[in-house]
Short mmCIF file of C-alpha atoms and ligand atoms in Angstrom, two decimals:
data_model
loop_
_atom_site.label_atom_id
_atom_site.label_comp_id
_atom_site.label_asym_id
_atom_site.label_seq_id
_atom_site.Cartn_x
_atom_site.Cartn_y
_atom_site.Cartn_z
CA MET H 1 -8.30 58.56 -134.39
CA ASP H 2 -8.99 58.23 -130.59
CA LYS H 3 -6.61 55.29 -129.81
CA SER H 4 -8.72 54.19 -126.69
CA ARG H 5 -11.53 53.19 -129.19
CA LYS H 6 -11.04 49.84 -130.84
CA ARG H 7 -11.84 49.08 -134.38
CA ILE H 8 -12.59 45.30 -134.43
CA LEU H 9 -13.09 43.10 -137.38
CA VAL H 10 -15.26 40.05 -136.38
CA THR H 11 -15.44 37.25 -138.75
CA GLY H 12 -18.49 34.98 -138.60
CA GLY H 13 -20.40 37.56 -136.61
CA ALA H 14 -23.71 36.39 -138.00
CA GLY H 15 -23.39 33.02 -136.42
CA PHE H 16 -24.21 31.91 -132.93
CA ILE H 17 -21.24 32.94 -130.79
CA GLY H 18 -20.20 35.75 -133.08
CA SER H 19 -23.51 37.47 -132.90
CA ASN H 20 -23.63 37.04 -129.09
CA PHE H 21 -20.26 38.54 -129.03
CA ILE H 22 -21.13 41.52 -131.15
CA LEU H 23 -24.27 42.26 -129.01
CA TYR H 24 -22.15 41.93 -125.73
CA TRP H 25 -19.36 44.12 -127.02
CA LEU H 26 -21.43 47.18 -128.38
CA LYS H 27 -23.42 46.99 -125.10
CA LYS H 28 -20.20 47.23 -123.06
CA TYR H 29 -18.03 49.37 -125.32
CA PRO H 30 -20.59 51.52 -127.27
CA ASN H 31 -17.86 53.72 -128.86
CA ASP H 32 -15.75 50.98 -130.35
CA LYS H 33 -16.47 50.13 -134.00
CA ILE H 34 -17.28 46.60 -135.16
CA ILE H 35 -17.06 45.28 -138.80
CA ASN H 36 -18.81 42.11 -139.26
CA LEU H 37 -17.34 40.01 -142.00
CA ASP H 38 -19.69 37.12 -142.71
CA SER H 39 -20.44 35.08 -145.88
CA LEU H 40 -23.91 34.08 -144.52
CA THR H 41 -23.82 30.31 -145.04
CA TYR H 42 -26.73 28.30 -143.78
CA ALA H 43 -25.56 29.09 -140.33
CA GLY H 44 -25.25 32.79 -140.69
CA ASN H 45 -28.29 34.92 -139.78
CA LEU H 46 -28.50 38.55 -139.70
CA GLU H 47 -31.66 38.45 -137.66
CA ASN H 48 -29.36 37.75 -134.74
CA LEU H 49 -28.12 41.27 -134.95
CA ARG H 50 -31.43 43.11 -135.38
CA LEU H 51 -30.94 44.85 -132.15
CA ILE H 52 -27.89 46.66 -133.34
CA GLU H 53 -28.25 46.88 -137.03
CA ARG H 54 -28.72 50.56 -137.11
CA ASN H 55 -25.91 51.35 -134.70
CA LEU H 56 -23.45 53.57 -136.47
CA ASN H 57 -20.61 51.82 -134.80
CA TYR H 58 -21.62 48.57 -136.57
CA SER H 59 -21.24 47.57 -140.13
CA PHE H 60 -21.80 44.41 -142.08
CA VAL H 61 -19.56 43.16 -145.00
CA LYS H 62 -21.11 40.04 -146.75
CA GLY H 63 -18.10 38.29 -147.90
CA ASN H 64 -15.90 35.01 -147.60
CA ILE H 65 -12.80 34.85 -145.56
CA CYS H 66 -11.22 33.00 -148.60
CA ASP H 67 -11.71 36.00 -150.73
CA LEU H 68 -8.44 38.04 -150.70
CA ASP H 69 -9.90 41.30 -151.93
CA ILE H 70 -12.73 41.31 -149.43
CA VAL H 71 -10.50 40.37 -146.58
CA GLU H 72 -8.02 42.97 -147.45
CA LYS H 73 -10.66 45.81 -147.66
CA SER H 74 -12.40 44.78 -144.45
CA MET H 75 -8.89 44.66 -142.59
CA GLN H 76 -7.99 48.35 -143.43
CA GLY H 77 -7.78 50.51 -140.44
CA VAL H 78 -8.56 47.62 -138.00
CA ASP H 79 -6.62 47.08 -134.89
CA THR H 80 -8.16 43.92 -133.45
CA VAL H 81 -9.44 40.87 -135.37
CA VAL H 82 -11.67 38.43 -133.59
CA HIS H 83 -11.93 35.33 -135.81
CA PHE H 84 -15.06 33.14 -135.26
CA ALA H 85 -15.89 32.29 -138.95
CA ALA H 86 -15.84 28.49 -139.35
CA GLU H 87 -17.75 25.55 -140.49
CA SER H 88 -18.72 24.49 -137.02
CA HIS H 89 -20.88 21.30 -137.06
CA VAL H 90 -19.16 17.86 -136.64
CA ASP H 91 -21.76 15.85 -138.33
CA ARG H 92 -21.52 18.09 -141.45
CA SER H 93 -17.80 17.68 -141.48
CA ILE H 94 -18.27 13.90 -141.59
CA LYS H 95 -20.55 14.26 -144.62
CA LYS H 96 -18.31 16.88 -146.47
CA PRO H 97 -14.85 17.84 -145.01
CA SER H 98 -13.80 19.92 -148.00
CA ASP H 99 -15.78 23.03 -146.73
CA PHE H 100 -14.09 22.69 -143.34
CA ILE H 101 -10.76 22.72 -144.90
CA LEU H 102 -11.39 25.71 -147.19
CA THR H 103 -13.02 27.97 -144.53
CA ASN H 104 -11.21 26.76 -141.28
CA VAL H 105 -7.78 26.26 -142.68
CA VAL H 106 -7.31 28.18 -145.95
CA GLY H 107 -9.58 31.13 -144.78
CA THR H 108 -7.75 31.37 -141.54
CA GLN H 109 -4.35 31.59 -143.40
CA ILE H 110 -5.77 34.30 -145.64
CA LEU H 111 -6.90 36.40 -142.56
CA LEU H 112 -3.47 35.94 -140.98
CA ASP H 113 -1.78 37.29 -144.02
CA ALA H 114 -3.96 40.17 -144.22
CA ALA H 115 -3.61 40.94 -140.51
CA LEU H 116 0.28 40.94 -140.99
CA ARG H 117 0.08 43.29 -144.02
CA ASN H 118 -2.26 45.79 -142.08
CA ASP H 119 -0.15 45.66 -138.84
CA VAL H 120 -3.05 44.42 -136.73
CA LYS H 121 -2.29 44.79 -133.15
CA ARG H 122 -4.15 41.73 -131.94
CA PHE H 123 -5.46 38.76 -133.79
CA HIS H 124 -7.63 36.57 -131.63
CA HIS H 125 -8.33 33.09 -132.85
CA ILE H 126 -11.51 31.35 -131.45
CA SER H 127 -10.96 27.58 -131.27
CA THR H 128 -12.31 24.48 -129.69
CA ASP H 129 -11.50 21.92 -126.97
CA GLU H 130 -12.20 19.25 -129.71
CA VAL H 131 -8.55 19.79 -130.92
CA TYR H 132 -7.43 17.89 -127.84
CA GLY H 133 -9.26 14.67 -128.77
CA SER H 134 -11.33 12.54 -126.45
CA LEU H 135 -11.17 11.62 -122.73
CA GLU H 136 -12.32 8.35 -121.35
CA LEU H 137 -15.42 8.46 -119.25
CA ARG H 138 -13.47 7.34 -116.13
CA ASP H 139 -10.70 9.89 -116.78
CA THR H 140 -10.27 12.44 -114.07
CA ASN H 141 -7.86 14.60 -116.14
CA LYS H 142 -9.10 17.46 -118.05
CA PHE H 143 -7.83 19.28 -121.10
CA ASN H 144 -5.48 22.19 -120.49
CA GLU H 145 -3.25 24.45 -122.55
CA ARG H 146 -0.37 21.83 -122.55
CA THR H 147 -2.47 18.98 -123.59
CA ASN H 148 -1.28 17.32 -126.82
CA TYR H 149 -3.36 17.81 -130.04
CA ASN H 150 -5.35 14.81 -131.08
CA PRO H 151 -8.21 15.83 -133.25
CA ARG H 152 -10.52 12.83 -134.33
CA SER H 153 -13.04 14.40 -136.78
CA PRO H 154 -12.63 16.39 -139.96
CA TYR H 155 -14.02 19.44 -138.07
CA SER H 156 -11.51 19.19 -135.17
CA ALA H 157 -8.70 18.33 -137.57
CA SER H 158 -9.49 21.60 -139.37
CA LYS H 159 -9.54 23.62 -136.30
CA ALA H 160 -6.20 22.08 -135.08
CA GLY H 161 -4.88 23.04 -138.50
CA SER H 162 -5.98 26.70 -137.98
CA ASP H 163 -4.52 26.79 -134.44
CA HIS H 164 -1.19 25.67 -135.71
CA LEU H 165 -1.21 28.32 -138.40
CA VAL H 166 -2.02 30.98 -135.92
CA LYS H 167 0.88 29.80 -133.72
CA ALA H 168 3.22 29.71 -136.70
CA TYR H 169 2.32 33.39 -137.69
CA TYR H 170 3.34 34.35 -134.12
CA GLU H 171 6.53 32.42 -134.06
CA THR H 172 7.70 32.98 -137.65
CA TYR H 173 6.52 36.59 -138.21
CA GLY H 174 5.78 38.08 -134.79
CA LEU H 175 2.05 38.67 -135.41
CA PRO H 176 0.46 39.39 -132.07
CA ILE H 177 -1.94 36.63 -131.60
CA THR H 178 -4.01 35.03 -128.85
CA ILE H 179 -6.03 31.73 -128.97
CA SER H 180 -8.82 30.40 -126.79
CA ASN H 181 -9.98 26.73 -126.93
CA CYS H 182 -13.55 26.64 -125.62
CA SER H 183 -15.95 23.85 -124.69
CA ASN H 184 -19.54 23.49 -125.85
CA ASN H 185 -21.64 26.68 -125.80
CA PHE H 186 -25.33 27.00 -125.37
CA GLY H 187 -27.62 29.92 -125.30
CA PRO H 188 -29.77 32.08 -127.62
CA TYR H 189 -29.30 32.18 -131.33
CA GLN H 190 -27.63 28.75 -131.69
CA PHE H 191 -28.61 27.06 -135.07
CA PRO H 192 -31.08 24.20 -134.45
CA GLU H 193 -28.84 21.58 -135.78
CA LYS H 194 -26.62 21.37 -132.52
CA MET H 195 -27.82 19.14 -129.71
CA ILE H 196 -29.40 21.46 -127.10
CA PRO H 197 -31.32 23.76 -129.63
CA LEU H 198 -32.28 20.80 -131.72
CA ALA H 199 -33.66 18.97 -128.67
CA ILE H 200 -35.50 22.03 -127.45
CA THR H 201 -37.13 23.00 -130.88
CA ASN H 202 -38.10 19.36 -131.61
CA VAL H 203 -39.85 19.00 -128.38
CA ILE H 204 -41.80 22.24 -128.87
CA GLU H 205 -42.72 20.79 -132.33
CA ASP H 206 -43.74 17.46 -130.70
CA LYS H 207 -40.92 15.54 -132.52
CA LYS H 208 -38.48 13.07 -131.06
CA VAL H 209 -35.21 14.05 -129.63
CA PRO H 210 -32.43 12.18 -131.20
CA VAL H 211 -29.81 10.69 -128.83
CA TYR H 212 -26.59 9.31 -130.38
CA GLY H 213 -25.41 5.83 -129.45
CA ASP H 214 -25.82 5.12 -125.74
CA GLY H 215 -26.23 8.76 -124.75
CA LEU H 216 -23.45 8.55 -122.26
CA TYR H 217 -21.28 11.09 -124.06
CA VAL H 218 -20.04 14.00 -121.82
CA ARG H 219 -19.71 17.77 -122.86
CA ASP H 220 -18.46 20.69 -120.77
CA TRP H 221 -21.35 23.13 -121.21
CA LEU H 222 -20.66 26.86 -121.04
CA TYR H 223 -23.34 29.58 -121.28
CA VAL H 224 -22.45 31.73 -124.41
CA GLU H 225 -22.11 35.08 -122.47
CA ASP H 226 -19.43 33.58 -120.18
CA HIS H 227 -17.46 32.63 -123.43
CA CYS H 228 -17.93 36.27 -124.63
CA ARG H 229 -16.55 37.66 -121.12
CA ALA H 230 -13.51 35.36 -121.48
CA ILE H 231 -12.75 36.75 -124.99
CA ASP H 232 -13.22 40.34 -123.63
CA LEU H 233 -10.65 39.67 -120.88
CA ILE H 234 -8.17 38.09 -123.30
CA LEU H 235 -8.27 40.96 -125.68
CA GLN H 236 -7.81 43.34 -122.76
CA LYS H 237 -5.37 41.67 -120.49
CA GLY H 238 -4.28 38.33 -122.22
CA LYS H 239 -0.67 37.76 -123.08
CA VAL H 240 0.33 37.87 -126.76
CA GLY H 241 1.31 34.39 -128.03
CA GLU H 242 -0.63 32.52 -125.40
CA THR H 243 -3.44 30.04 -125.47
CA TYR H 244 -6.31 30.24 -122.88
CA CYS H 245 -8.63 27.21 -122.24
CA ILE H 246 -12.19 28.15 -121.46
CA GLY H 247 -14.85 25.65 -119.81
CA GLY H 248 -18.03 25.58 -117.95
CA LEU H 249 -19.40 24.54 -114.63
CA THR H 250 -20.97 21.21 -115.51
CA ASP H 251 -19.49 18.15 -113.80
CA ASP H 252 -19.51 15.13 -116.20
CA ILE H 253 -23.03 15.65 -117.43
CA ASN H 254 -23.97 13.24 -120.21
CA ASN H 255 -26.21 13.88 -123.24
CA LEU H 256 -28.98 11.69 -121.82
CA THR H 257 -29.19 13.85 -118.69
CA VAL H 258 -29.06 17.06 -120.81
CA ALA H 259 -31.98 15.64 -122.86
CA ARG H 260 -33.95 14.56 -119.82
CA LYS H 261 -33.58 18.07 -118.23
CA ILE H 262 -34.88 19.60 -121.48
CA LEU H 263 -37.83 17.30 -121.46
CA LYS H 264 -38.55 18.03 -117.90
CA ILE H 265 -38.48 21.68 -118.42
CA LEU H 266 -40.97 21.43 -121.20
CA GLY H 267 -43.22 19.10 -119.22
CA LYS H 268 -42.74 16.06 -121.59
CA ASP H 269 -41.98 12.51 -120.84
CA GLU H 270 -39.02 10.12 -121.72
CA ASN H 271 -41.04 8.58 -124.66
CA MET H 272 -39.73 11.72 -126.72
CA LEU H 273 -36.17 10.30 -126.66
CA GLU H 274 -35.10 8.26 -129.50
CA PHE H 275 -31.76 6.35 -129.49
CA VAL H 276 -30.36 6.69 -132.98
CA LYS H 277 -27.15 5.47 -134.64
CA ASP H 278 -24.01 6.88 -133.34
CA ARG H 279 -21.64 9.63 -134.90
CA PRO H 280 -18.69 7.98 -136.43
CA GLY H 281 -15.50 8.56 -134.28
CA HIS H 282 -17.70 10.15 -131.63
CA ASP H 283 -15.54 11.65 -128.98
CA ARG H 284 -16.59 10.17 -125.60
CA LYS H 285 -15.95 13.11 -123.21
CA TYR H 286 -14.56 16.70 -123.11
CA ALA H 287 -13.62 18.27 -119.94
CA ILE H 288 -11.70 21.64 -119.61
CA ASP H 289 -9.41 22.75 -116.86
CA TRP H 290 -9.88 26.63 -116.93
CA SER H 291 -7.40 27.44 -114.00
CA LYS H 292 -5.07 29.32 -116.29
CA ILE H 293 -7.51 31.97 -117.42
CA LYS H 294 -8.91 32.02 -113.80
CA SER H 295 -5.51 32.67 -112.17
CA GLU H 296 -3.94 34.94 -114.92
CA LEU H 297 -7.06 36.89 -115.94
CA GLY H 298 -9.53 36.48 -113.28
CA TRP H 299 -12.12 34.73 -115.49
CA GLY H 300 -14.62 31.99 -114.25
CA PRO H 301 -18.02 31.00 -115.55
CA LEU H 302 -20.92 32.92 -113.79
CA HIS H 303 -23.88 31.12 -115.32
CA SER H 304 -25.01 27.65 -113.89
CA PHE H 305 -25.97 25.06 -116.41
CA ASP H 306 -29.51 24.33 -114.81
CA GLU H 307 -30.54 27.90 -114.43
CA TRP H 308 -29.28 28.95 -117.72
CA LEU H 309 -30.61 25.90 -119.67
CA GLU H 310 -34.23 26.85 -118.40
CA LYS H 311 -33.70 30.39 -119.58
CA THR H 312 -32.50 29.12 -122.99
CA VAL H 313 -35.44 26.90 -123.20
CA GLU H 314 -37.50 29.99 -122.45
CA TRP H 315 -35.70 31.96 -125.07
CA TYR H 316 -36.45 29.35 -127.84
CA ARG H 317 -40.13 29.24 -126.61
CA ASN H 318 -40.31 32.99 -126.84
CA ASN H 319 -38.51 33.16 -130.34
CA GLU H 320 -40.32 30.49 -132.45
CA ARG H 321 -40.37 32.72 -135.40
CA TRP H 322 -36.66 32.94 -135.28
CA TRP H 323 -35.92 29.18 -135.33
CA LYS H 324 -38.88 28.08 -137.46
CA ARG H 325 -37.48 30.04 -140.38
CA LEU H 326 -34.18 28.00 -139.96
CA LYS H 327 -35.94 24.69 -140.25
CA THR H 328 -36.25 25.05 -144.07
CA LYS H 329 -36.63 22.48 -146.70
CA GLU H 330 -32.87 22.31 -147.02
CA PHE H 331 -32.69 21.66 -143.28
CA GLN H 332 -35.23 18.82 -143.43
CA LYS H 333 -33.21 17.21 -146.20
CA TYR H 334 -30.02 17.40 -144.00
CA TYR H 335 -32.15 16.17 -141.13
CA GLU H 336 -33.55 13.12 -143.08
CA GLU H 337 -30.07 12.20 -144.38
CA LEU H 338 -28.75 12.28 -140.86
CA TYR H 339 -31.56 10.89 -138.79
CA GLY H 340 -33.66 8.93 -141.24
CA ASP H 341 -37.44 9.16 -140.76
CA LEU H 342 -37.59 10.07 -137.09
CA ASP H 343 -41.06 11.50 -136.08
P1 NAD Y 401 -21.90 28.90 -136.30
O1 NAD Y 401 -21.77 27.85 -137.33
O2 NAD Y 401 -23.02 29.31 -135.61
O3 NAD Y 401 -21.31 30.26 -137.13
C1 NAD Y 401 -20.46 30.46 -138.01
C2 NAD Y 401 -20.53 31.67 -138.80
O4 NAD Y 401 -19.44 31.76 -139.67
C3 NAD Y 401 -21.77 31.79 -139.65
O5 NAD Y 401 -22.33 33.05 -139.48
C4 NAD Y 401 -21.23 31.59 -141.09
O6 NAD Y 401 -21.98 32.28 -142.05
C5 NAD Y 401 -19.81 32.30 -141.08
N1 NAD Y 401 -18.93 31.66 -142.10
C6 NAD Y 401 -18.76 30.25 -142.35
N2 NAD Y 401 -17.87 30.24 -143.27
C7 NAD Y 401 -17.39 31.43 -143.67
C8 NAD Y 401 -16.61 31.89 -144.64
N3 NAD Y 401 -15.89 31.16 -145.37
N4 NAD Y 401 -16.38 33.31 -144.73
C9 NAD Y 401 -17.21 34.15 -143.72
N5 NAD Y 401 -17.95 33.72 -142.92
C10 NAD Y 401 -18.15 32.25 -142.87
O7 NAD Y 401 -20.64 28.78 -135.27
P2 NAD Y 401 -20.41 28.90 -133.76
O8 NAD Y 401 -21.01 27.88 -133.10
O9 NAD Y 401 -20.97 30.50 -133.58
O10 NAD Y 401 -18.83 28.98 -133.66
C11 NAD Y 401 -18.07 30.05 -133.91
C12 NAD Y 401 -16.63 29.71 -133.58
O11 NAD Y 401 -16.43 29.17 -132.31
C13 NAD Y 401 -16.15 28.61 -134.58
O12 NAD Y 401 -14.79 28.99 -134.95
C14 NAD Y 401 -16.09 27.33 -133.80
O13 NAD Y 401 -15.17 26.47 -134.19
C15 NAD Y 401 -15.89 27.97 -132.40
N6 NAD Y 401 -16.35 27.22 -131.20
C16 NAD Y 401 -17.63 26.92 -131.21
C17 NAD Y 401 -18.21 26.24 -130.09
C18 NAD Y 401 -19.73 25.78 -129.94
O14 NAD Y 401 -20.05 25.20 -128.97
N7 NAD Y 401 -20.58 26.37 -130.68
C19 NAD Y 401 -17.32 26.02 -128.92
C20 NAD Y 401 -15.95 26.20 -129.05
C21 NAD Y 401 -15.53 26.88 -130.26
O1 DAU Y 402 -16.67 21.19 -127.74
C1 DAU Y 402 -16.84 22.38 -128.58
C2 DAU Y 402 -17.47 22.11 -129.68
O2 DAU Y 402 -18.95 21.82 -129.33
C3 DAU Y 402 -17.55 22.99 -130.90
O3 DAU Y 402 -16.26 23.14 -131.27
C4 DAU Y 402 -18.39 22.70 -132.04
O4 DAU Y 402 -18.42 23.80 -132.99
C5 DAU Y 402 -19.77 22.49 -131.61
O5 DAU Y 402 -20.69 22.12 -132.65
C6 DAU Y 402 -19.84 21.48 -130.41
O6 DAU Y 402 -19.54 20.15 -130.98
P1 DAU Y 402 -20.28 18.80 -130.45
O7 DAU Y 402 -20.16 17.86 -131.37
O8 DAU Y 402 -19.92 18.47 -129.01
O9 DAU Y 402 -21.76 19.47 -130.32
P2 DAU Y 402 -23.13 18.82 -130.71
O10 DAU Y 402 -24.28 19.87 -130.28
O11 DAU Y 402 -23.34 18.47 -132.39
O12 DAU Y 402 -23.25 17.56 -129.99
C7 DAU Y 402 -23.31 17.53 -128.60
C8 DAU Y 402 -23.33 16.03 -128.04
O13 DAU Y 402 -24.73 15.63 -128.36
C9 DAU Y 402 -22.25 15.18 -128.76
O14 DAU Y 402 -21.97 14.18 -127.99
C10 DAU Y 402 -23.21 14.51 -129.92
C11 DAU Y 402 -24.61 14.49 -129.26
N1 DAU Y 402 -25.73 14.69 -130.16
C12 DAU Y 402 -25.78 15.67 -131.03
C13 DAU Y 402 -26.82 15.76 -131.97
C14 DAU Y 402 -26.81 16.94 -132.88
C15 DAU Y 402 -26.89 13.86 -130.06
O15 DAU Y 402 -26.75 12.87 -129.09
N2 DAU Y 402 -27.90 14.06 -130.84
C16 DAU Y 402 -27.96 14.95 -131.77
O16 DAU Y 402 -29.11 15.03 -132.52
#
């Protein structure tokens, strides 16, 4: 086998970031092989990968990362694992934490064991800035690789658990791992339960945009392709055993401002905003200091929030068929339970 060609197992490749990553990777490295292991939960969608589904260097395995046999088979001959698969939505973790523990904690441990047995050369774990907890609005500090863990939702606690396991497999067994903790992504193919795609698709459907609490919660938005570039650099040049924090270009932008920008792009007024009851344990602010990955690997975000929010809105406008099929009866049930009878 040609050693310069990677054989990559991507878990969760039918989700938002995983599918963007596969499209990015096969465009840039067309000779590498990608195996996408995904159980296709409500958030997994093979339509995201339509552009490469016939590519001979791409294959799909429908399976759960908690299934030992499927994981073992999928791992054979693999030199690199990029682990995205997770239950990823905070609100769902508040309603039903158990799915998050199974996939995010147990599933990660099963993958780590299989990676060890199969002598994988790099296990890259995709994690989140939410493991660091919450900053105060007035805080000028940002999260970095040395920030103590302080997860506050079942989702972030399960991701923190998975990060600790990944580090433990490095320290205890010498598994060659890297970890990245990234801030909020936005862009094409994001399931319309998350704030930005929910707001965009609701406005297009002439429905209200739900804003939690006072709307003054701050997220550090990153265009998804910048995240993919960061993972690429970590795989190529990152140091084994290290963590890299990845963040965007936004400067303390709150949810109300994001929602207003979306309304403006779509030519709608503020009557479309609806303040709804707050998320329990809602983290006030995330902000990432990405100076380590900048100085060590030369990475920085290239996509500005305003320009790429507009392009993202345009993408949802042009791909109504894609997202309308996701707003199913099951989604409506979830939506009504969470938001009540919002028009
Ligand atoms: P997503 O919910 O869009 O996709 C998750 C994918 O994982 C889906 O395709 C789903 O079918 C699959 N999956 C879930 N459980 C599985 C299981 N048991 N076995 C196999 N596949 C399973 O998530 P996303 O937003 O693309 O996030 C991907 C990763 O990035 C997650 O690990 C998340 O914690 C992390 N992350 C996300 C963000 C963000 O803003 N979305 C930011 C930082 C980190
Ligand atoms: O920070 C990284 C994390 O970003 C990832 O690890 C998670 O997987 C991802 O879901 C995201 O978590 P958030 O909870 O920050 O994203 P969400 O899009 O759900 O919410 C963004 C902000 O908007 C948050 O302050 C809650 C608020 N919000 C969200 C929804 C869905 C609203 O005001 N109204 C809404 O309807």
